[in-house]
mmCIF file of C-alpha atoms in Angstrom:
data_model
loop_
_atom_site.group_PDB
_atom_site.id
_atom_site.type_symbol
_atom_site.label_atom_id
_atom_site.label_comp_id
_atom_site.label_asym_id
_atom_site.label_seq_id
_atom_site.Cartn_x
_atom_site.Cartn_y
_atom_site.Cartn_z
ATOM 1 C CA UNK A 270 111.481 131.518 88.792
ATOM 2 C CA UNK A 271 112.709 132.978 85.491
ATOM 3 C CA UNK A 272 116.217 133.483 85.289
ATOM 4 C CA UNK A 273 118.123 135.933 83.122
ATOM 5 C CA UNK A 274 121.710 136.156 83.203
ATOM 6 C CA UNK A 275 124.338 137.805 81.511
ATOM 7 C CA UNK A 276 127.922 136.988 80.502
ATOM 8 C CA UNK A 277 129.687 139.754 82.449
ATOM 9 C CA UNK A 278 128.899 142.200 85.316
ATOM 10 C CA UNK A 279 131.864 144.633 84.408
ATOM 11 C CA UNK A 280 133.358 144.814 81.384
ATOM 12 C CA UNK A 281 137.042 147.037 80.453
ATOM 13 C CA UNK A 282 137.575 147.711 76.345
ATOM 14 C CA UNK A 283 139.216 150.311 74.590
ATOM 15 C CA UNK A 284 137.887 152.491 71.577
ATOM 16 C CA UNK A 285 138.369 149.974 68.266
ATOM 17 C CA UNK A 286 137.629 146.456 70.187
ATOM 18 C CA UNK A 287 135.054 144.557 69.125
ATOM 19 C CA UNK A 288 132.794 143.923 71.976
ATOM 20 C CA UNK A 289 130.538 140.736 72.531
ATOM 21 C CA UNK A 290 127.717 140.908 75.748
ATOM 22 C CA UNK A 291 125.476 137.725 75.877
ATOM 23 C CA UNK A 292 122.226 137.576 77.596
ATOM 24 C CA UNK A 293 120.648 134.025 78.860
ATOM 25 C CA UNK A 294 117.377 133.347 79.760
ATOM 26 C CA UNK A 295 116.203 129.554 81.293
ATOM 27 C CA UNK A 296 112.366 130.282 80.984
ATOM 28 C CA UNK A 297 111.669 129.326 76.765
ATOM 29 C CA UNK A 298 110.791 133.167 76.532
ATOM 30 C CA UNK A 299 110.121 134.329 72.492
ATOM 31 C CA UNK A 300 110.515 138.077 73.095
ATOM 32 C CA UNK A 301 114.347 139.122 73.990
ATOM 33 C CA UNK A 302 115.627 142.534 74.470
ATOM 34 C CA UNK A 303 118.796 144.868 75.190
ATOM 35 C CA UNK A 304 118.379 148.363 76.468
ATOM 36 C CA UNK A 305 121.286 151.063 78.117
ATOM 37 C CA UNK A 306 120.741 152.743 80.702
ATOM 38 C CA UNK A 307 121.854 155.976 81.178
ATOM 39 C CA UNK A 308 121.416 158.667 84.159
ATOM 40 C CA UNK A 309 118.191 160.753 83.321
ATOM 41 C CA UNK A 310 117.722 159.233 80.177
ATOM 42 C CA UNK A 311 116.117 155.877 81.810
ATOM 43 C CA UNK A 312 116.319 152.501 79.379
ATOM 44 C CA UNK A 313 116.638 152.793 76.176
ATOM 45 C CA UNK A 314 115.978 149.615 73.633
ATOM 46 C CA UNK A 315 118.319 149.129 71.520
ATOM 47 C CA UNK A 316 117.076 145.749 69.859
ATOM 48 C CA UNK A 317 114.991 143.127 70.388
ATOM 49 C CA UNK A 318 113.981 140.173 69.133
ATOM 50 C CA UNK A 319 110.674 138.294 68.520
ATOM 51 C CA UNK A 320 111.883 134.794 67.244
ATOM 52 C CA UNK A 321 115.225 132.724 66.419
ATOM 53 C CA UNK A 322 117.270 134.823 63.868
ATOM 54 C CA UNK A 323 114.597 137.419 63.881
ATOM 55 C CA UNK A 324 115.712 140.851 65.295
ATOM 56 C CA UNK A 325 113.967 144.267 64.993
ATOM 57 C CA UNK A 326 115.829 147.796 65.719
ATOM 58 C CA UNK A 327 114.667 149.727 68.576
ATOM 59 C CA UNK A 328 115.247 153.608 69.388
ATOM 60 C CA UNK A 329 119.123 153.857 68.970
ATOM 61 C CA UNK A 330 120.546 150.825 67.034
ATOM 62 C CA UNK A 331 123.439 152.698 65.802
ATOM 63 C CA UNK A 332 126.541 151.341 66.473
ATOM 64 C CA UNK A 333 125.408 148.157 67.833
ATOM 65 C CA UNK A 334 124.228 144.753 66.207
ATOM 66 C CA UNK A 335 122.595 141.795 67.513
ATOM 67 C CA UNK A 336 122.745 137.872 67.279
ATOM 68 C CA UNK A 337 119.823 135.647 67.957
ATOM 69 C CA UNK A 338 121.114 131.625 66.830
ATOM 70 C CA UNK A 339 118.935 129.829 69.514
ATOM 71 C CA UNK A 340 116.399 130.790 71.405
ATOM 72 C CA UNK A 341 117.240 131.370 74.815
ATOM 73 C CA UNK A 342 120.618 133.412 73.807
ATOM 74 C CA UNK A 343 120.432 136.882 72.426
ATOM 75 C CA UNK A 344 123.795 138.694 71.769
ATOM 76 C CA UNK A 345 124.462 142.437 71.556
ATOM 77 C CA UNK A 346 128.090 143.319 69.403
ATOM 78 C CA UNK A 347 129.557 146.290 69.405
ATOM 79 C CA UNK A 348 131.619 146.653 65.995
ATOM 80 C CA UNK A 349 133.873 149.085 67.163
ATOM 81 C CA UNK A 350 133.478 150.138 70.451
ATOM 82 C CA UNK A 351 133.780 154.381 71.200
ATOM 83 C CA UNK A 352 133.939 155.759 74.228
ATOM 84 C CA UNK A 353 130.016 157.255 74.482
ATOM 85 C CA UNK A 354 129.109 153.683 73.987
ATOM 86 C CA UNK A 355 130.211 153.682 77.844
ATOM 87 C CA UNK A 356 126.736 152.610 79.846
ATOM 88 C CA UNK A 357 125.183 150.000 81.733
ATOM 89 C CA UNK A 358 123.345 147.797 79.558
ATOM 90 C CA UNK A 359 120.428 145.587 80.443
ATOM 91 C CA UNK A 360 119.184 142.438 78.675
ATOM 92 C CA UNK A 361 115.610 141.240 79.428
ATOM 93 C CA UNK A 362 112.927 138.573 77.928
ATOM 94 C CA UNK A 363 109.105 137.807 78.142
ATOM 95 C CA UNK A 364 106.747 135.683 76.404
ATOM 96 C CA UNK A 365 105.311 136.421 73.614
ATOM 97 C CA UNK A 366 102.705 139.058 73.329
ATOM 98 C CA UNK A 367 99.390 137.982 74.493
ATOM 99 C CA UNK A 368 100.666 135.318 77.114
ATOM 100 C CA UNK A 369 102.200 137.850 79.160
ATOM 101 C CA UNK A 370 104.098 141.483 79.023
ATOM 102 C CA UNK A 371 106.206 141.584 82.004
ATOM 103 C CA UNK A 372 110.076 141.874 81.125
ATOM 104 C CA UNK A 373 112.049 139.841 83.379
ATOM 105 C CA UNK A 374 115.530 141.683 83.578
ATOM 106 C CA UNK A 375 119.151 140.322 83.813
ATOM 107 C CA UNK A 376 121.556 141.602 86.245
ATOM 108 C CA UNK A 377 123.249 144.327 83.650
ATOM 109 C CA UNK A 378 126.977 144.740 82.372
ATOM 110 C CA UNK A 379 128.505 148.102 82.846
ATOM 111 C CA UNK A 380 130.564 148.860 80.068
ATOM 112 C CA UNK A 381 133.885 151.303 79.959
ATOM 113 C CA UNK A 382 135.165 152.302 76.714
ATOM 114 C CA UNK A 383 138.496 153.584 77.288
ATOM 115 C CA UNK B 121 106.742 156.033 67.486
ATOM 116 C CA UNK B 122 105.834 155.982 71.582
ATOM 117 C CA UNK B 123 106.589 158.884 73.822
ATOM 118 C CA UNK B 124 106.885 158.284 77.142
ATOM 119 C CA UNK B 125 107.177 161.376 79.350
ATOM 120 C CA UNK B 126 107.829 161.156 83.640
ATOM 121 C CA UNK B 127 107.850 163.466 86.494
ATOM 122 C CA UNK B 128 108.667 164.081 88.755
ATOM 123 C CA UNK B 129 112.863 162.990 88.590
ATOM 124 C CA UNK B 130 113.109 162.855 92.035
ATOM 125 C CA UNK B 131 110.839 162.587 94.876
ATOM 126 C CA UNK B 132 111.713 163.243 98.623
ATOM 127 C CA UNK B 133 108.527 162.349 101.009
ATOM 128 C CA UNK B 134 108.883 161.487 104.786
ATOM 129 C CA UNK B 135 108.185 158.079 106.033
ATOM 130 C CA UNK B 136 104.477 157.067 106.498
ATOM 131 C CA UNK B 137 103.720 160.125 103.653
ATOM 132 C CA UNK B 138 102.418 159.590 100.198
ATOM 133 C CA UNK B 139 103.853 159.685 96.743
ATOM 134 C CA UNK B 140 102.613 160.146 93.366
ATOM 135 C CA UNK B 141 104.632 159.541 90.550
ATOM 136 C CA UNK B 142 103.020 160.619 86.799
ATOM 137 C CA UNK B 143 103.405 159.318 83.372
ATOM 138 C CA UNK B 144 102.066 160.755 80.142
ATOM 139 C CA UNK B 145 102.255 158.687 76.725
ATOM 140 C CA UNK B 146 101.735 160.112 73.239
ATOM 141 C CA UNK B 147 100.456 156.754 70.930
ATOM 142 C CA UNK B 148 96.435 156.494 71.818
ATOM 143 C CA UNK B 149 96.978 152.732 70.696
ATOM 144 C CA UNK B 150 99.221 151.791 73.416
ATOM 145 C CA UNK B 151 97.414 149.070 75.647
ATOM 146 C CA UNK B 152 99.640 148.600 78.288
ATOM 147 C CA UNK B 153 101.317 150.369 81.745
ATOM 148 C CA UNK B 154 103.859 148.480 83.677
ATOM 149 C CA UNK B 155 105.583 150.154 86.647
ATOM 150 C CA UNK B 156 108.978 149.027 87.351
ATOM 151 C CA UNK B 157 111.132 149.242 90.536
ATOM 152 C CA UNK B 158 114.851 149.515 90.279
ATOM 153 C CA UNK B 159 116.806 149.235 94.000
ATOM 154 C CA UNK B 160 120.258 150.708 93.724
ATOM 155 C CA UNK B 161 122.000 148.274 92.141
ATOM 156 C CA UNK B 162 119.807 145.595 90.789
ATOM 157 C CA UNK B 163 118.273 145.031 88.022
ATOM 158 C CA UNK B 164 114.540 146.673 87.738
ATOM 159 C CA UNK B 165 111.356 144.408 88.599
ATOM 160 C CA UNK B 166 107.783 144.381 87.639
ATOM 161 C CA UNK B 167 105.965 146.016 90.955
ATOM 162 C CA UNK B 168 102.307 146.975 89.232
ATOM 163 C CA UNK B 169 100.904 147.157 85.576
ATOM 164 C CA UNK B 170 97.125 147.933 83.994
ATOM 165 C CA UNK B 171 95.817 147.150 80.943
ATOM 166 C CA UNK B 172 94.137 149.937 78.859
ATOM 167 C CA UNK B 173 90.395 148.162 79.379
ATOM 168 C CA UNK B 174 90.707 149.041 83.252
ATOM 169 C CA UNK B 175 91.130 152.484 84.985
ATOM 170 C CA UNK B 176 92.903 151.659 88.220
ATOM 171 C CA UNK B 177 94.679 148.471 89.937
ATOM 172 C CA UNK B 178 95.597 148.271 93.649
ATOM 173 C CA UNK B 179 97.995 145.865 95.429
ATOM 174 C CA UNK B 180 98.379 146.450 99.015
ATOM 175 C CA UNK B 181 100.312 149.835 99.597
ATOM 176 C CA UNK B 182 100.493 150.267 95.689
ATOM 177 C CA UNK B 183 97.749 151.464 92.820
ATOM 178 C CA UNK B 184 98.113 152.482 89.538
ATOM 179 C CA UNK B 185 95.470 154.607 87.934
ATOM 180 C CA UNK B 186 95.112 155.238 84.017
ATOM 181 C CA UNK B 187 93.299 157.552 81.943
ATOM 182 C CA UNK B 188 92.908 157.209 78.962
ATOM 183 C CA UNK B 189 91.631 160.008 77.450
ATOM 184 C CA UNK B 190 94.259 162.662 78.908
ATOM 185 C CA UNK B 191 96.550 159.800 78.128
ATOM 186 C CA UNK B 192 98.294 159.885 81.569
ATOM 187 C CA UNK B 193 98.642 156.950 84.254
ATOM 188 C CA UNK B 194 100.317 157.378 87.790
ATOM 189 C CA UNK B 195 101.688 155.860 90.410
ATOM 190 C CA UNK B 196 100.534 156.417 93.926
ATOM 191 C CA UNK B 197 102.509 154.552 97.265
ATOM 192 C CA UNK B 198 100.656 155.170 100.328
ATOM 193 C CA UNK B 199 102.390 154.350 103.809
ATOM 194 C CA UNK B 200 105.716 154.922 102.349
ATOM 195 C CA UNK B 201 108.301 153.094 104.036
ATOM 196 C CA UNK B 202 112.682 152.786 104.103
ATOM 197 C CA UNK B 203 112.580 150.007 101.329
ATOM 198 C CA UNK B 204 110.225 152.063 98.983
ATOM 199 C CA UNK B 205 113.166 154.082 98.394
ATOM 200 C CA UNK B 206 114.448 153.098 94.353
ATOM 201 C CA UNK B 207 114.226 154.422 90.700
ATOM 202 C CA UNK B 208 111.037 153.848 89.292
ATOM 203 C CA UNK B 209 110.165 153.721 85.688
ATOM 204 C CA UNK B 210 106.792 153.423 84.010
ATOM 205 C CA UNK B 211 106.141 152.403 80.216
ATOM 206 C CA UNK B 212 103.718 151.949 77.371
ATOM 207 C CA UNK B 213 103.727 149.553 74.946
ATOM 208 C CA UNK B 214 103.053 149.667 71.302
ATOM 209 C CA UNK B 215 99.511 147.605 70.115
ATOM 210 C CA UNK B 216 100.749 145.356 68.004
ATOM 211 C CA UNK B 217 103.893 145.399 68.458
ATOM 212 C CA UNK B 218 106.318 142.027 70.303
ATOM 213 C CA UNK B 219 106.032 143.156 73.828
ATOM 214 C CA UNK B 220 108.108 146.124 72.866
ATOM 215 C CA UNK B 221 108.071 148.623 75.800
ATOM 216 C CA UNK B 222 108.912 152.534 75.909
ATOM 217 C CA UNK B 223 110.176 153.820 79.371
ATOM 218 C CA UNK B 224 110.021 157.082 80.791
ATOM 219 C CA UNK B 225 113.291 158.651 82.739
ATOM 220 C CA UNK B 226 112.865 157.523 86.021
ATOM 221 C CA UNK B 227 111.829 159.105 88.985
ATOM 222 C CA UNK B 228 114.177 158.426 92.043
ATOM 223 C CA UNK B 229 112.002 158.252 95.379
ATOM 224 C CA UNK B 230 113.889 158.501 98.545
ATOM 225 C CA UNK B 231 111.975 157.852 101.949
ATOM 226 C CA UNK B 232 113.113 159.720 105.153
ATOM 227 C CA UNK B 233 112.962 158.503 108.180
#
């Protein structure tokens, strides 16, 4: 069974904190993702990443940066956290393209900015 | 880029009833349509998918169907029951691209008893 987990399940910061969420996943996956979800705006990818150290923006990468130093660990930062950067956010993986599409999805961190 | 457009947002349909859930992508390239089920509070899961070279899948009380020229897939639940009730999000992804996905908004289906 492929397991994805993620540092935190709730997470308390104020505006200006630099904010770290890690994503695991146990299953030697290439492809490695972070999305928010948001009511009525559904998931939206933020980054994602194809390979160690390799990283590729998705549809709204402003404001957020990602870390990818071994394989099975892909980081999202958040510089300096604001208050709309209050969401639920969703790491997932899957193998690399042509072995398989499905996105196996980690349990999520909602976020407060304060 | 992909545009993935859903409707409805929310779906109400009485126990045992149908319900058809529709997705409309903009990128003719795109190759593949997962359907994903998201129970309130967990973390969304792979129910269905098709692949562009096939016009409908079926998997017990669940089919997807896909057409490719109107560029629209949908999904259909027949025999609706308590547990169908959950967000559920459908996507296209990109030829060519590393498994990257673009999801609609979600359509929340609630099943009455």
């Amino acid at each position: 069974d492929v397991k994805v987990t993620q540092s935190s399940r709730y997470l308390v910061k104020r505006t200006g904190e630099k904010v770290f969420l890690e994503c695991v996943q146990d299953m030697d996956h290439e492809n490695m993702f972070w999305y928010r979800q948001d009511p009525g705006l559904g998931l939206r990818l933020i980054y994602f990443s194809y390979d160690v150290k390799m990283k590729e923006k998705g549809d709204i990468p402003e404001g957020y940066s990602v870390s990818r130093e071994k394989k099975e660990r892909f980081s999202l930062i958040l510089e300096s956290a604001s208050t709309n950067q209050t969401s639920m956010y969703l790491c997932a993986s899957s193998l690399w393209q042509g072995s398989g599409d499905t996105q196996y999805f980690g349990p999520g961190t909602r976020l407060t900015v304060l | 880029g992909e545009n993935v457009e859903q409707h409805p947002s929310t779906l109400s349909v009485q126990e045992g009833d149908s319900a058809v859930i529709k997705c409309t992508y903009s990128d003719s390239a795109s190759n593949y349509f997962p359907w994903y089920k998201q129970e309130l509070g967990k973390r969304p899961q792979l129910i269905i998918d098709i692949r562009s070279n096939v016009g409908e899948k079926k998997d017990q009380r669940i089919a997807v169907t896909l057409n490719k020229t109107a560029k629209h897939f949908s999904l259909h639940i027949t025999e609706t029951q308590p547990e169908d009730s959950a967000v559920y999000f459908c996507a296209a992804k990109e030829a060519g691209t590393a498994s990257k996905l673009t999801f609609g908004t979600g359509t929340r289906l609630q099943v009455t008893l």
